[in-house]
Coordinates of C-alpha atoms in Angstrom, one line a residue:
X1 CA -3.8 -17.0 -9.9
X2 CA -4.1 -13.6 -8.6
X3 CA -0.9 -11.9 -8.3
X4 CA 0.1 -8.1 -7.6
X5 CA 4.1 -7.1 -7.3
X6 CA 5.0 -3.4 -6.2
X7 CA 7.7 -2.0 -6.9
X8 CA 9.4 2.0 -6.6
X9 CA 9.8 2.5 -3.5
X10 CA 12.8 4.4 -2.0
X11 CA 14.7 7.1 0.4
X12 CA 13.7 10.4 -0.7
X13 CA 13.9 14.0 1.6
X14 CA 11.0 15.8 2.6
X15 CA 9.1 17.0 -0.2
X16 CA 10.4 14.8 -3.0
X17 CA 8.9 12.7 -5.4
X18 CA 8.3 9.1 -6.1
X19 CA 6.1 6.8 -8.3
X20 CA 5.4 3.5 -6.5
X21 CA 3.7 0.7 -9.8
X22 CA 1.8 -2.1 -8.9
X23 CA 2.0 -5.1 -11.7
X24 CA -1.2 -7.3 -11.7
X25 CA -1.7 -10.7 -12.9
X26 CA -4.0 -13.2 -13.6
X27 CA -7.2 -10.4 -13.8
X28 CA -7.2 -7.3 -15.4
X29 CA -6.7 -4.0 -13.1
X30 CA -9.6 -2.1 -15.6
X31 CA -12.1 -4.6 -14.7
X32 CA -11.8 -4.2 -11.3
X33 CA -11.9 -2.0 -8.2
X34 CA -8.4 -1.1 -7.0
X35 CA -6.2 0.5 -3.8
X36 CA -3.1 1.5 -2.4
X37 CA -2.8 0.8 1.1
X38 CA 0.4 1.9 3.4
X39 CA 1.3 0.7 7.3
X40 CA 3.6 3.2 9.0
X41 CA 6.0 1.5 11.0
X42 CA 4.2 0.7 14.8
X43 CA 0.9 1.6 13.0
X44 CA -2.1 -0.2 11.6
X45 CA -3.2 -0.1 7.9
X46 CA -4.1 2.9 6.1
X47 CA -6.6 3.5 3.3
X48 CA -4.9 5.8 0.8
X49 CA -6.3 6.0 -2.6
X50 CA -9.1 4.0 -4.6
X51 CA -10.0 3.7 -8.0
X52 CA -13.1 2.1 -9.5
X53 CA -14.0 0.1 -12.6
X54 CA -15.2 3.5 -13.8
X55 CA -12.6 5.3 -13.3
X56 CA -13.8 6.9 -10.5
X57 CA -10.7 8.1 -8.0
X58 CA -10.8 8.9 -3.9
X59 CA -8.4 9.7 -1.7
X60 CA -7.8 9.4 1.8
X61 CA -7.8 13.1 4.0
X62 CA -4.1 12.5 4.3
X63 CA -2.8 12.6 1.0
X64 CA -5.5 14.2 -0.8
X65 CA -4.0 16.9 -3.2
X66 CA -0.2 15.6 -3.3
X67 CA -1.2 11.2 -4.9
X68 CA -2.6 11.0 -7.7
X69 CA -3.9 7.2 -8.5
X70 CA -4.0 6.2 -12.3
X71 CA -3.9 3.1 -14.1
X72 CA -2.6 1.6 -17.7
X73 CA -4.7 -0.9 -18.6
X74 CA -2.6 -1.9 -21.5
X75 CA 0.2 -3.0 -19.2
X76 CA -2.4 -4.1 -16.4
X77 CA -0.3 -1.9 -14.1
X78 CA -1.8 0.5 -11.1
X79 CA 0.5 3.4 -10.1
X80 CA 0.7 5.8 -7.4
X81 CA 2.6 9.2 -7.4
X82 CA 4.0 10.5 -4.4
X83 CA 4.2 14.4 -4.4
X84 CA 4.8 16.4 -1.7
X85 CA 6.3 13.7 0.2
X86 CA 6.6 14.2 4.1
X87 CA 8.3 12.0 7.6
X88 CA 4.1 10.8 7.8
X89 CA 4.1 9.6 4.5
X90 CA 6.9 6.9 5.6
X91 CA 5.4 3.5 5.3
X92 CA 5.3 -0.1 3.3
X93 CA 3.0 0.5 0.6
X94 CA 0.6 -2.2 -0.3
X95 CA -1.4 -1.9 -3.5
X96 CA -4.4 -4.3 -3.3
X97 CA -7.4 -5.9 -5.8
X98 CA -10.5 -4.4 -5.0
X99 CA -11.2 -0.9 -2.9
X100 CA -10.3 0.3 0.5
X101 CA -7.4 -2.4 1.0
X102 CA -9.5 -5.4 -1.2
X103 CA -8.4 -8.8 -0.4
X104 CA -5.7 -9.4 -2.4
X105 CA -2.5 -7.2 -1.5
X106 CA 1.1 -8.0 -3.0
X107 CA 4.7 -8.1 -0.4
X108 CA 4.4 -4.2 -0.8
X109 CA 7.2 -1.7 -1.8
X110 CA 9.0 0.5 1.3
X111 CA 9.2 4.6 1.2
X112 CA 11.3 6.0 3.7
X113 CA 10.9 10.1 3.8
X114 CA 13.9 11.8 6.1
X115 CA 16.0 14.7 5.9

């Protein structure tokens, strides 16, 4: 069974830091596409970061230049750093099996950004 647990969330101030994981089960996270995904609150989803079986990393417009996407393929775990973190960036974070938001999403891990 396909299973993904967040965790790392948190309340952090304008232009902090955080580093959100993503634990997989039950596949392995270098043999397959993976995301991050985030909903603001009142908002629809939102494609944030991608990285391919290759190795291959995108980002979306938003947070290009502050995320960085990596993953340890020993631990089967996808991370997400959180630099340069702003009141937009606020949102449950989602990461997901596959690219662009997959199919398979864990219960996601909230950052809260406020001064």
């Amino acid at each position: 069974e396909v299973e993904l647990v967040e965790s790392g969330g948190g309340v952090v101030q304008p232009g902090g830091s955080l580093r959100l994981s993503c634990v997989a089960s039950g596949f392995s996270v270098s043999s397959s596409g993976m995301s991050w995904v985030r909903r603001p609150p009142g908002k629809g989803l939102q494609w944030v970061a991608n990285i391919d079986k290759s190795g291959n990393i995108d980002y979306g417009q938003a947070v290009q230049g502050r995320f960085i996407i990596s993953r340890d393929n020993a631990k089967n775990t996808l991370y997400l750093q959180l630099n340069g973190l702003t009141t937009d960036d606020t949102a449950m974070y989602y990461c997901a099996k596959g690219l662009y938001g997959g199919s398979v999403t864990g219960q996601g891990t909230q950052v809260t950004v406020f001064s």
